[in-house]
Coordinates of C-alpha atoms in Angstrom, one line a residue:
X272 CA -69.2 129.7 47.0
X273 CA -69.1 132.7 49.3
X274 CA -66.0 131.3 51.0
X275 CA -63.8 131.6 48.0
X276 CA -60.7 132.5 50.1
X277 CA -61.0 129.1 51.7
X278 CA -60.8 127.5 48.3
X279 CA -57.7 129.5 47.4
X280 CA -56.1 128.5 50.7
X281 CA -56.9 124.9 49.9
X282 CA -55.3 125.2 46.5
X283 CA -52.1 126.6 48.1
X284 CA -52.1 123.7 50.5
X285 CA -52.5 121.2 47.7
X286 CA -49.7 122.8 45.7
X287 CA -47.5 122.7 48.9
X288 CA -48.2 119.1 49.3
X289 CA -47.5 118.3 45.7
X290 CA -44.2 120.1 46.0
X291 CA -43.3 118.0 49.0
X292 CA -44.0 114.9 47.0
X293 CA -42.0 116.2 44.0
X294 CA -39.0 117.3 46.1
X295 CA -39.2 114.2 48.4
X296 CA -39.7 116.1 51.6
X297 CA -41.2 113.5 53.9
X298 CA -41.7 115.8 57.0
X299 CA -43.6 118.4 55.0
X300 CA -45.5 115.6 53.2
X301 CA -46.5 114.1 56.6
X302 CA -47.8 117.5 57.8
X303 CA -49.7 118.6 54.7
X304 CA -51.3 115.3 53.6
X305 CA -53.8 114.9 56.5
X306 CA -54.7 118.6 56.2
X307 CA -56.1 118.0 52.7
X308 CA -59.3 116.2 53.8
X309 CA -59.5 118.1 57.1
X310 CA -59.5 121.4 55.1
X311 CA -62.3 120.1 52.8
X312 CA -64.4 119.1 55.9
X313 CA -64.0 122.7 57.1
X314 CA -64.8 124.2 53.7
X315 CA -67.9 121.9 53.4
X316 CA -69.0 123.0 56.9
X317 CA -68.5 126.7 56.2
X318 CA -70.3 126.5 52.9
X319 CA -73.3 124.3 53.9
X320 CA -73.5 124.1 57.7
X321 CA -73.7 120.3 57.2
X322 CA -77.5 120.6 57.4
X323 CA -78.4 117.8 54.9
X324 CA -77.7 114.1 55.2
X325 CA -75.7 114.1 52.0
X326 CA -73.4 116.8 53.4
X327 CA -72.9 115.0 56.7
X328 CA -72.1 111.7 55.0
X329 CA -69.6 113.4 52.7
X330 CA -67.9 115.1 55.7
X331 CA -67.6 111.7 57.5
X332 CA -66.3 110.2 54.3
X333 CA -63.6 112.9 54.1
X334 CA -62.7 112.1 57.7
X335 CA -62.1 108.5 56.8
X336 CA -60.1 109.7 53.8
X337 CA -57.9 111.6 56.3
X338 CA -57.4 108.5 58.3
X339 CA -56.5 106.6 55.2
X340 CA -54.0 109.3 54.2
X341 CA -52.3 108.9 57.6
X342 CA -52.2 105.1 57.6
X343 CA -50.7 105.0 54.1
X344 CA -47.8 107.1 55.3
X345 CA -47.1 104.7 58.2
X346 CA -45.0 101.6 57.8
X347 CA -47.0 98.3 57.4
X348 CA -50.4 100.1 57.7
X349 CA -51.5 99.6 54.0
X350 CA -54.5 97.4 55.0
X351 CA -55.6 99.9 57.6
X352 CA -55.4 102.6 55.0
X353 CA -57.3 100.5 52.5
X354 CA -60.0 99.9 55.1
X355 CA -60.3 103.6 55.9
X356 CA -60.8 104.5 52.3
X357 CA -63.2 101.6 51.8
X358 CA -65.4 103.0 54.6
X359 CA -65.1 106.5 53.1
X360 CA -66.2 105.2 49.7
X361 CA -69.1 103.4 51.3
X362 CA -70.2 106.6 52.9
X363 CA -70.0 108.4 49.5
X364 CA -72.1 105.6 48.0
X365 CA -74.8 106.1 50.7
X366 CA -74.6 109.9 50.2
X367 CA -75.0 109.7 46.4
X368 CA -77.7 107.1 46.7
X369 CA -79.8 109.6 48.7
X370 CA -80.1 111.6 45.5
X371 CA -80.9 108.6 43.3
X372 CA -84.4 108.1 42.0
X373 CA -85.5 104.7 40.8
X374 CA -88.3 106.5 38.9
X375 CA -85.9 108.8 37.1
X376 CA -83.6 105.8 36.2
X377 CA -86.5 103.9 34.8
X378 CA -87.0 106.7 32.3
X379 CA -83.3 107.1 31.4
X380 CA -81.5 103.9 30.6
X381 CA -78.0 105.3 30.2
X382 CA -77.1 104.0 33.7
X383 CA -77.0 100.5 32.2
X384 CA -74.2 101.6 29.9
X385 CA -72.3 103.3 32.7
X386 CA -72.6 100.2 34.9
X387 CA -71.3 98.1 32.0
X388 CA -68.3 100.4 31.5
X389 CA -67.5 100.4 35.2
X390 CA -67.8 96.7 35.5
X391 CA -65.6 96.1 32.5
X392 CA -62.9 98.4 33.8
X393 CA -63.1 96.8 37.3
X394 CA -62.6 93.4 35.7
X395 CA -59.7 94.6 33.6
X396 CA -58.0 96.3 36.6
X397 CA -58.4 93.1 38.7
X398 CA -56.9 91.1 35.9
X399 CA -53.8 93.2 36.0
X400 CA -53.5 93.1 39.8
X401 CA -54.5 89.6 40.5
X402 CA -51.2 87.7 40.0
X403 CA -49.5 89.9 42.6
X404 CA -52.2 90.3 45.3
X405 CA -51.5 87.2 47.4
X406 CA -53.5 87.4 50.7
X407 CA -54.9 90.8 49.8
X408 CA -57.0 89.4 46.9
X409 CA -60.3 89.6 48.8
X410 CA -59.8 93.1 50.3
X411 CA -58.7 94.5 46.9
X412 CA -61.7 92.9 45.1
X413 CA -64.0 94.4 47.7
X414 CA -62.3 97.8 47.3
X415 CA -62.6 97.7 43.5
X416 CA -66.3 96.9 43.7
X417 CA -67.0 99.7 46.2
X418 CA -65.2 102.4 44.3
X419 CA -66.9 101.4 41.1
X420 CA -70.2 101.6 43.0
X421 CA -69.3 105.0 44.2
X422 CA -68.7 106.2 40.6
X423 CA -72.0 104.5 39.5
X424 CA -74.0 106.3 42.2
X425 CA -72.3 109.6 41.4
X426 CA -73.7 109.1 37.9
X427 CA -77.2 108.3 39.1
X428 CA -77.5 111.7 40.8
X429 CA -77.8 113.1 37.2
X430 CA -81.5 113.8 37.3
X431 CA -81.8 114.7 41.0
X432 CA -79.4 117.6 41.2
X433 CA -78.3 120.5 39.1
X434 CA -76.0 119.8 36.1
X435 CA -72.9 121.5 37.6
X436 CA -73.1 119.5 40.8
X437 CA -73.6 116.3 38.9
X438 CA -70.7 116.8 36.5
X439 CA -68.2 117.9 39.2
X440 CA -69.1 115.0 41.5
X441 CA -68.9 112.5 38.7
X442 CA -65.5 113.8 37.6
X443 CA -64.3 113.6 41.2
X444 CA -65.5 109.9 41.4
X445 CA -63.7 109.1 38.1
X446 CA -60.5 110.8 39.3
X447 CA -60.7 108.6 42.4
X448 CA -60.7 105.5 40.2
X449 CA -57.8 106.9 38.2
X450 CA -55.8 107.7 41.4
X451 CA -56.4 104.4 43.0
X452 CA -55.7 102.5 39.8
X453 CA -52.2 104.1 39.6
X454 CA -51.6 103.5 43.3
X455 CA -52.5 99.8 42.9
X456 CA -50.5 99.2 39.8
X457 CA -47.5 101.0 41.3
X458 CA -47.7 98.9 44.5
X459 CA -48.6 95.5 43.1
X460 CA -47.4 95.3 39.5
X461 CA -44.6 97.6 38.6
X462 CA -43.0 100.9 39.6
X463 CA -44.4 103.9 37.6
X464 CA -42.2 106.9 37.2
X465 CA -43.6 110.0 39.0
X466 CA -46.4 107.9 40.3
X467 CA -46.6 109.9 43.5
X468 CA -47.4 113.1 41.7
X469 CA -50.0 111.4 39.5
X470 CA -51.6 109.7 42.5
X471 CA -51.7 112.7 44.7
X472 CA -52.7 115.3 42.1
X473 CA -55.7 113.2 40.9
X474 CA -56.6 112.2 44.5
X475 CA -56.6 115.8 45.7
X476 CA -58.8 116.8 42.8
X477 CA -61.1 113.9 43.4
X478 CA -61.7 114.8 47.0
X479 CA -62.1 118.5 46.1
X480 CA -64.5 117.9 43.2
X481 CA -66.7 115.6 45.3
X482 CA -66.8 118.2 48.1
X483 CA -67.4 121.0 45.6
X484 CA -70.2 119.0 43.9
X485 CA -72.0 118.6 47.2
X486 CA -71.6 122.3 48.0
X487 CA -73.1 123.2 44.6
X488 CA -76.1 120.9 45.1
X489 CA -79.1 123.2 45.2
X490 CA -81.7 120.6 46.1
X491 CA -83.3 121.1 49.5
X492 CA -83.1 117.6 51.0
X493 CA -83.2 116.6 54.7

């Protein structure tokens, strides 16, 4: 955390973007939104050097998050945005799985409860969205499954990294589920007042916490 000034700069960028959302300033929003993930890639690089596989995978995942942010701001590019974020989540799954030990999980069965909770929520969310999905049913199902898997593998890092890294990454993963749930309900079910602020504030925190969790990981892995 030596580069604390970069974290402060990121916070200011995030607040500027949220102001653009709140004040409905599309030009400012278009400029600041892609910078969110690009800034996090830079912070991750400066803090870690991207020496470990988990750091490299997270950086590429953030890049696809940036692509997703851009696509979602363009007209009729929702599917492209969904695909970009899907790839980003798959990369996070791979990154987190590299700090998952089958031996550790065999000793600690709490992952079964977590898997059950995530599966139940995924089924519940799909039940809400399903009547309005139309031709997007299969892509949305796939997306729900992958983001649930991302949160699950964020949990399975529990015994392979330090406590702070584990907690912050897990919170980031859960915030991602919250953000995407609000986005999906707002798009497919019904308009939610101030949904843009809820979506972007939780999304920014999700990406930041995942990045910060990887930075705080003290394990020396290839």
